[in-house]
Coordinates of C-alpha atoms in Angstrom, one line a residue:
M534 CA 87.5 -144.4 -143.9
T535 CA 84.1 -143.9 -145.5
F536 CA 83.0 -147.3 -144.4
R537 CA 83.9 -146.5 -140.8
I538 CA 81.9 -143.3 -140.8
M539 CA 78.9 -145.1 -142.1
N540 CA 79.2 -147.8 -139.4
P541 CA 76.4 -147.4 -136.8
S542 CA 78.7 -148.3 -133.9
F543 CA 81.3 -145.8 -135.1
V544 CA 78.7 -143.0 -135.2
A545 CA 77.2 -144.0 -131.8
K546 CA 80.5 -144.1 -130.1
H547 CA 81.6 -140.7 -131.4
T548 CA 78.2 -139.2 -130.7
V549 CA 78.5 -140.2 -127.0
L550 CA 82.1 -138.7 -126.9
F551 CA 80.8 -135.5 -128.4
I552 CA 78.0 -135.2 -125.8
V553 CA 80.5 -135.8 -123.0
M554 CA 82.8 -133.1 -124.4
L555 CA 79.9 -130.7 -124.4
I556 CA 79.0 -131.2 -120.8
L557 CA 82.6 -131.7 -119.6
P558 CA 83.4 -128.0 -118.6
I559 CA 80.2 -127.8 -116.5
I560 CA 81.0 -131.0 -114.6
V561 CA 84.7 -130.0 -114.1
G562 CA 83.7 -126.4 -113.1
Q563 CA 81.2 -127.7 -110.5
M564 CA 83.5 -130.3 -109.1
F565 CA 87.0 -128.7 -109.2
G566 CA 86.5 -125.0 -109.9
N567 CA 86.9 -122.7 -112.9
A568 CA 90.7 -122.9 -112.8
W569 CA 90.4 -126.4 -114.2
V570 CA 88.0 -125.2 -116.9
R571 CA 90.8 -122.9 -118.0
T572 CA 93.1 -125.9 -118.1
L573 CA 90.6 -127.6 -120.4
D574 CA 90.9 -124.6 -122.7
F575 CA 94.7 -124.9 -122.8
A576 CA 94.4 -128.6 -123.4
L577 CA 92.3 -127.9 -126.5
L578 CA 94.9 -125.3 -127.6
Y579 CA 97.7 -127.8 -127.1
I580 CA 95.8 -130.5 -129.0
M581 CA 95.6 -128.1 -131.9
L582 CA 99.3 -127.4 -131.7
A583 CA 100.2 -131.1 -131.3
L584 CA 98.1 -132.1 -134.3
G585 CA 99.8 -129.5 -136.4
L586 CA 103.3 -130.7 -135.3
N587 CA 102.1 -134.3 -135.9
I588 CA 101.7 -133.4 -139.6
V589 CA 105.4 -132.4 -139.7
V590 CA 106.9 -135.0 -137.4
G591 CA 104.5 -137.9 -137.4
F592 CA 103.3 -137.9 -141.0
A593 CA 106.2 -136.5 -142.9
G594 CA 109.0 -137.5 -140.5
L595 CA 110.6 -134.0 -140.3
L596 CA 112.0 -133.3 -136.8
D597 CA 110.9 -129.7 -135.9
L598 CA 112.1 -128.2 -132.7
G599 CA 111.0 -124.6 -133.5
F600 CA 107.3 -125.2 -134.0
V601 CA 106.5 -122.6 -131.3
A602 CA 107.6 -119.9 -133.8
F603 CA 104.4 -120.4 -135.8
Y604 CA 102.4 -120.3 -132.5
A605 CA 104.1 -116.9 -131.8
V606 CA 103.4 -115.6 -135.3
G607 CA 99.7 -116.3 -135.0
A608 CA 99.5 -114.9 -131.5
Y609 CA 101.3 -111.6 -132.4
T610 CA 99.3 -111.2 -135.6
Y611 CA 96.1 -111.3 -133.6
A612 CA 97.5 -109.1 -130.9
L613 CA 98.8 -106.4 -133.2
L614 CA 95.6 -106.2 -135.3
S615 CA 93.2 -106.4 -132.4
S616 CA 94.6 -104.2 -129.6
P617 CA 95.2 -100.5 -128.8
H618 CA 98.9 -101.0 -129.7
F619 CA 98.4 -99.8 -133.3
G620 CA 94.9 -98.6 -132.7
L621 CA 93.4 -101.4 -134.8
H622 CA 90.5 -103.5 -133.6
L623 CA 89.9 -105.8 -136.5
P624 CA 87.4 -108.6 -136.1
F625 CA 88.6 -112.1 -135.3
Y626 CA 87.3 -113.5 -138.6
I627 CA 90.0 -111.4 -140.3
T628 CA 92.9 -111.5 -137.7
I629 CA 92.8 -115.3 -137.0
P630 CA 92.9 -116.3 -140.7
L631 CA 95.6 -113.7 -141.3
G632 CA 97.6 -115.1 -138.5
A633 CA 97.2 -118.6 -139.9
V634 CA 98.3 -117.5 -143.4
F635 CA 101.3 -115.6 -142.0
A636 CA 102.3 -118.7 -140.0
A637 CA 102.0 -120.9 -143.1
L638 CA 104.2 -118.4 -145.0
F639 CA 106.8 -118.7 -142.2
G640 CA 106.5 -122.4 -142.5
L641 CA 107.4 -122.2 -146.2
M642 CA 110.2 -119.8 -145.2
L643 CA 111.6 -122.4 -142.8
G644 CA 111.0 -125.3 -145.1
T645 CA 112.6 -124.0 -148.2
P646 CA 116.3 -123.8 -147.0
V647 CA 116.1 -127.1 -145.1
L648 CA 114.8 -129.4 -147.8
K649 CA 118.0 -131.4 -147.9
L650 CA 118.6 -131.6 -144.2
K651 CA 117.7 -134.6 -142.0
G652 CA 117.8 -135.8 -138.4
D653 CA 120.0 -133.8 -136.0
Y654 CA 120.9 -131.1 -138.6
L655 CA 117.2 -130.4 -139.3
A656 CA 116.5 -130.3 -135.6
I657 CA 119.3 -127.7 -135.0
V658 CA 118.1 -125.5 -137.8
T659 CA 114.5 -125.5 -136.8
L660 CA 115.5 -124.9 -133.1
G661 CA 117.4 -121.9 -134.3
F662 CA 114.5 -120.6 -136.3
G663 CA 112.2 -120.8 -133.3
E664 CA 114.7 -118.8 -131.2
I665 CA 115.2 -116.2 -133.9
I666 CA 111.5 -115.5 -134.0
R667 CA 111.4 -115.2 -130.2
I668 CA 114.4 -112.8 -130.2
F669 CA 112.8 -110.7 -132.9
M670 CA 109.6 -110.4 -130.9
N671 CA 111.7 -109.4 -127.9
N672 CA 113.7 -106.7 -129.7
L673 CA 111.3 -105.2 -132.3
N674 CA 110.5 -102.2 -130.0
A675 CA 113.2 -99.9 -131.4
P676 CA 113.7 -97.7 -133.4
V677 CA 110.1 -98.4 -134.3
N678 CA 108.0 -100.0 -131.7
I679 CA 106.3 -103.0 -133.4
T680 CA 106.0 -105.7 -130.8
N681 CA 106.5 -103.6 -127.6
G682 CA 109.5 -105.8 -126.8
P683 CA 109.7 -107.8 -123.5
Q684 CA 106.7 -105.8 -122.1
G685 CA 104.4 -107.5 -124.5
I686 CA 101.1 -106.4 -125.8
T687 CA 98.1 -105.8 -123.5
G688 CA 94.5 -104.9 -123.9
I689 CA 93.9 -107.5 -126.7
D690 CA 90.3 -107.7 -127.8
P691 CA 88.4 -110.9 -127.0
I692 CA 86.6 -112.7 -129.8
T693 CA 83.3 -111.2 -130.5
F694 CA 80.3 -112.6 -132.4
G695 CA 78.1 -109.7 -133.5
G696 CA 77.3 -108.0 -130.2
F697 CA 78.3 -110.9 -128.0
S698 CA 81.8 -110.9 -126.6
L699 CA 83.4 -114.1 -125.3
G700 CA 85.4 -112.0 -122.9
T701 CA 82.3 -111.4 -120.7
P702 CA 80.6 -113.9 -118.4
I703 CA 77.7 -115.9 -119.8
K704 CA 74.4 -115.9 -118.0
L705 CA 72.5 -119.2 -118.5
F706 CA 69.7 -120.8 -116.5
G707 CA 70.1 -118.2 -113.8
Q708 CA 73.9 -118.9 -113.4
S709 CA 76.9 -116.8 -114.5
F710 CA 79.7 -118.7 -116.3
P711 CA 83.2 -117.0 -116.8
K712 CA 84.7 -116.5 -120.2
M713 CA 86.6 -119.7 -120.2
Y714 CA 83.4 -121.7 -120.8
A715 CA 82.6 -119.8 -124.0
Y716 CA 86.1 -120.1 -125.2
Y717 CA 86.0 -123.9 -124.5
Y718 CA 83.2 -124.4 -126.9
L719 CA 84.8 -122.3 -129.6
F720 CA 88.1 -124.2 -129.2
L721 CA 86.3 -127.5 -129.2
F722 CA 84.6 -126.7 -132.5
L723 CA 87.9 -125.7 -134.1
V724 CA 89.7 -128.7 -132.7
I725 CA 87.1 -131.0 -134.2
G726 CA 87.8 -129.3 -137.6
V727 CA 91.5 -129.8 -137.2
I728 CA 90.9 -133.5 -136.3
I729 CA 88.8 -134.0 -139.4
M730 CA 91.4 -132.3 -141.5
G731 CA 94.1 -134.6 -140.0
F732 CA 92.1 -137.8 -140.8
R733 CA 91.4 -136.6 -144.3
L734 CA 95.1 -135.9 -144.9
Q735 CA 96.2 -139.1 -143.4
Y736 CA 94.0 -141.2 -145.7
S737 CA 94.6 -139.1 -148.8
R738 CA 97.2 -139.4 -151.5
I739 CA 99.1 -136.6 -149.7
G740 CA 99.2 -138.6 -146.5
R741 CA 100.4 -141.7 -148.2
A742 CA 103.1 -139.7 -149.9
W743 CA 104.2 -138.3 -146.6
V744 CA 104.4 -141.8 -145.1
A745 CA 106.5 -143.0 -148.1
M746 CA 108.8 -139.9 -147.8
R747 CA 109.1 -140.5 -144.0
E748 CA 110.2 -144.1 -144.6
D749 CA 112.7 -143.4 -147.4
D750 CA 112.6 -140.1 -149.3
I751 CA 115.0 -141.5 -152.0
A752 CA 112.7 -144.4 -152.7
A753 CA 109.7 -142.0 -152.6
A754 CA 111.3 -139.7 -155.2
A755 CA 112.1 -142.7 -157.4
M756 CA 108.4 -143.7 -157.3
G757 CA 107.5 -140.2 -158.7
I758 CA 106.6 -138.3 -155.5
N759 CA 107.7 -134.7 -155.5
V760 CA 109.5 -134.8 -152.2
R761 CA 110.3 -131.1 -152.2
N762 CA 106.7 -130.0 -152.6
M763 CA 105.5 -132.6 -150.0
K764 CA 108.0 -131.3 -147.4
L765 CA 106.9 -127.7 -148.0
L766 CA 103.3 -128.7 -147.8
A767 CA 103.9 -130.4 -144.5
F768 CA 105.6 -127.4 -143.0
A769 CA 102.9 -125.0 -144.3
L770 CA 99.9 -127.1 -143.1
G771 CA 101.5 -127.7 -139.7
A772 CA 102.3 -124.0 -139.3
L773 CA 98.7 -123.2 -140.3
S774 CA 97.4 -125.1 -137.3
G775 CA 99.9 -123.4 -135.1
G776 CA 99.0 -120.0 -136.3
I777 CA 95.3 -120.6 -135.6
A778 CA 96.1 -121.8 -132.0
G779 CA 98.3 -118.7 -131.5
G780 CA 95.5 -116.3 -132.4
L781 CA 93.1 -118.1 -130.1
F782 CA 95.7 -117.9 -127.3
S783 CA 96.0 -114.1 -127.7
A784 CA 92.2 -113.7 -127.5
L785 CA 91.9 -115.9 -124.4
Q786 CA 94.8 -114.4 -122.5
G787 CA 94.4 -110.7 -123.6
F788 CA 98.1 -110.4 -123.3
V789 CA 101.1 -111.8 -125.2
S790 CA 104.9 -111.5 -124.6
P791 CA 108.0 -113.3 -126.0
E792 CA 108.3 -115.4 -122.8
S793 CA 105.2 -117.4 -123.8
F794 CA 107.0 -118.8 -126.8
G795 CA 110.3 -120.1 -125.5
L796 CA 112.1 -123.3 -126.3
M797 CA 110.4 -125.2 -123.5
E798 CA 107.1 -124.8 -125.3
S799 CA 108.4 -126.4 -128.4
I800 CA 109.8 -129.3 -126.4
M801 CA 106.5 -129.8 -124.6
I802 CA 104.6 -129.9 -127.9
L803 CA 107.0 -132.3 -129.3
A804 CA 106.8 -134.4 -126.2
M805 CA 103.0 -134.5 -126.6
V806 CA 103.4 -136.0 -130.1
V807 CA 106.1 -138.5 -129.1
L808 CA 104.5 -139.6 -125.8
G809 CA 101.0 -140.0 -127.3
G810 CA 102.2 -141.8 -130.4
M811 CA 103.7 -140.2 -133.5
G812 CA 101.5 -140.5 -136.5
N813 CA 98.4 -141.6 -134.6
I814 CA 95.9 -138.7 -134.3
W815 CA 94.1 -140.1 -131.2
G816 CA 97.5 -140.9 -129.6
V817 CA 98.6 -137.3 -130.1
I818 CA 95.4 -136.0 -128.6
L819 CA 95.9 -138.2 -125.6
G820 CA 99.5 -137.0 -125.2
A821 CA 98.4 -133.4 -125.3
V822 CA 95.7 -133.9 -122.7
V823 CA 98.1 -135.9 -120.4
L824 CA 100.9 -133.4 -120.6
T825 CA 98.5 -130.4 -120.1
F826 CA 96.9 -131.9 -117.0
L827 CA 99.7 -133.8 -115.4
P828 CA 101.9 -130.8 -114.5
E829 CA 98.9 -129.1 -112.9
L830 CA 98.0 -132.3 -110.9
L831 CA 101.6 -132.6 -109.8
R832 CA 101.5 -128.9 -108.7
E833 CA 98.4 -129.6 -106.6
V834 CA 99.7 -132.7 -104.8
S835 CA 103.4 -131.9 -104.4
D836 CA 103.1 -129.8 -101.2
P837 CA 100.6 -132.1 -99.4
V838 CA 102.6 -135.2 -100.2
Q839 CA 105.9 -133.7 -98.9
Q840 CA 104.2 -132.5 -95.8
M841 CA 102.8 -136.0 -95.2
I842 CA 106.1 -137.8 -95.8
F843 CA 108.7 -135.4 -94.5
G844 CA 106.7 -133.0 -92.3
K845 CA 107.9 -130.1 -94.3
T846 CA 108.3 -128.8 -97.9
L847 CA 111.7 -129.7 -99.2
L848 CA 111.3 -128.6 -102.8
E849 CA 109.2 -125.8 -104.2
K850 CA 106.2 -127.1 -106.0
D851 CA 107.2 -125.7 -109.4
N852 CA 110.6 -127.4 -109.3
L853 CA 109.3 -130.7 -108.0
R854 CA 106.5 -130.6 -110.6
M855 CA 109.1 -130.4 -113.5
L856 CA 111.2 -133.1 -111.8
L857 CA 108.3 -135.5 -111.5
L858 CA 107.2 -134.7 -115.0
G859 CA 110.7 -135.4 -116.4
L860 CA 110.8 -138.7 -114.5
T861 CA 107.4 -139.6 -115.9
L862 CA 108.5 -139.0 -119.4
V863 CA 111.7 -141.0 -119.0
A864 CA 109.7 -143.9 -117.5
M865 CA 107.2 -143.8 -120.4
M866 CA 109.9 -143.8 -123.0
L867 CA 111.5 -146.8 -121.4
L868 CA 108.3 -148.8 -120.9
R869 CA 106.4 -147.7 -124.1
P870 CA 108.9 -146.2 -126.5
S871 CA 106.3 -146.2 -129.3
G872 CA 103.9 -144.0 -127.3
M873 CA 100.7 -144.5 -125.3
L874 CA 98.6 -145.0 -128.5
P875 CA 101.1 -145.7 -131.2
S876 CA 100.2 -146.0 -134.9
R877 CA 100.1 -149.6 -136.2
R878 CA 103.2 -149.0 -138.4
R879 CA 105.2 -147.5 -135.5
K880 CA 104.2 -150.2 -133.1
A881 CA 105.3 -152.9 -135.6
E882 CA 108.6 -151.1 -136.1
F883 CA 109.4 -151.1 -132.3
H884 CA 108.1 -154.7 -132.0
N885 CA 110.5 -155.9 -134.7
V886 CA 113.4 -153.9 -133.2
S887 CA 112.8 -155.5 -129.8
Q888 CA 112.6 -159.0 -131.4
G889 CA 115.8 -158.4 -133.2
A890 CA 117.6 -157.3 -130.1
S891 CA 116.4 -160.3 -128.0
S892 CA 117.5 -162.8 -130.7

């Protein structure tokens, strides 16, 4: 990894990528409108979530269907501490780290009782954990109103640096840019940090221990790896990333409610990891981008295509969007079961399986 970073071509390629990412929202906003810049913001949030889940699923091999619970913990921590709900308006550099720490603690809380579970049993328990958190958020409004129940929390403070608020439009070069531009650059900075952390973990002793545990935890334990601590660390670090994304989501939206953290969110985040390529950081990023933009593209083209083919709209665009998205996922899993950008190990595993089946 150190050699690659010192390689001039590696530096040049990623410098160009960084410059493109800096000017991307301006280009997208000018060509397609500010709504697509907002979609870029959510793509960065989903990248952060997918990279967090990739630690649990891709590196450590622990199937987690309740990852959205950590997203919710981070979001509600920021909302409760930075809104009129409790009369607290703490700065973001306190609330977002607190949300990340609370999410990590919830990750340990989930990881401790499921240490000996695998496969379907682990998936069912984590799914139940995610639903329990959502139900708690939905019902903690009596007898003491903590989360405001299904009404959610409104009036959440935007992120503020000194006297500059990201919730107000930016005036630059005689033009006014909405808040989603400022949030884009903040999210981009944090996503780069999460990517660097992911690569450092992947090539560290901890990352190699996770891979050994994923392949065979009994053999890993026999080789001296503390499987219990490695599993807990994976849950905690994955949840940490989810908690940060949740706090940023609250600040961007200015509103949170339990409906934002349903089972479908967990499934979509898991689909980003699997579709992109489990265990491969760049693949997970690609999966998050595709599954963020693809539903919005399908929403835009569904009505015009139906009008062109049938002369009328047969299916509502939201229903057709999910139908086409599901068909796309099924086709991808049939054609590229290892993902769009699979890790070398996973690609080799699928290649060996297909060779064995053909012979």
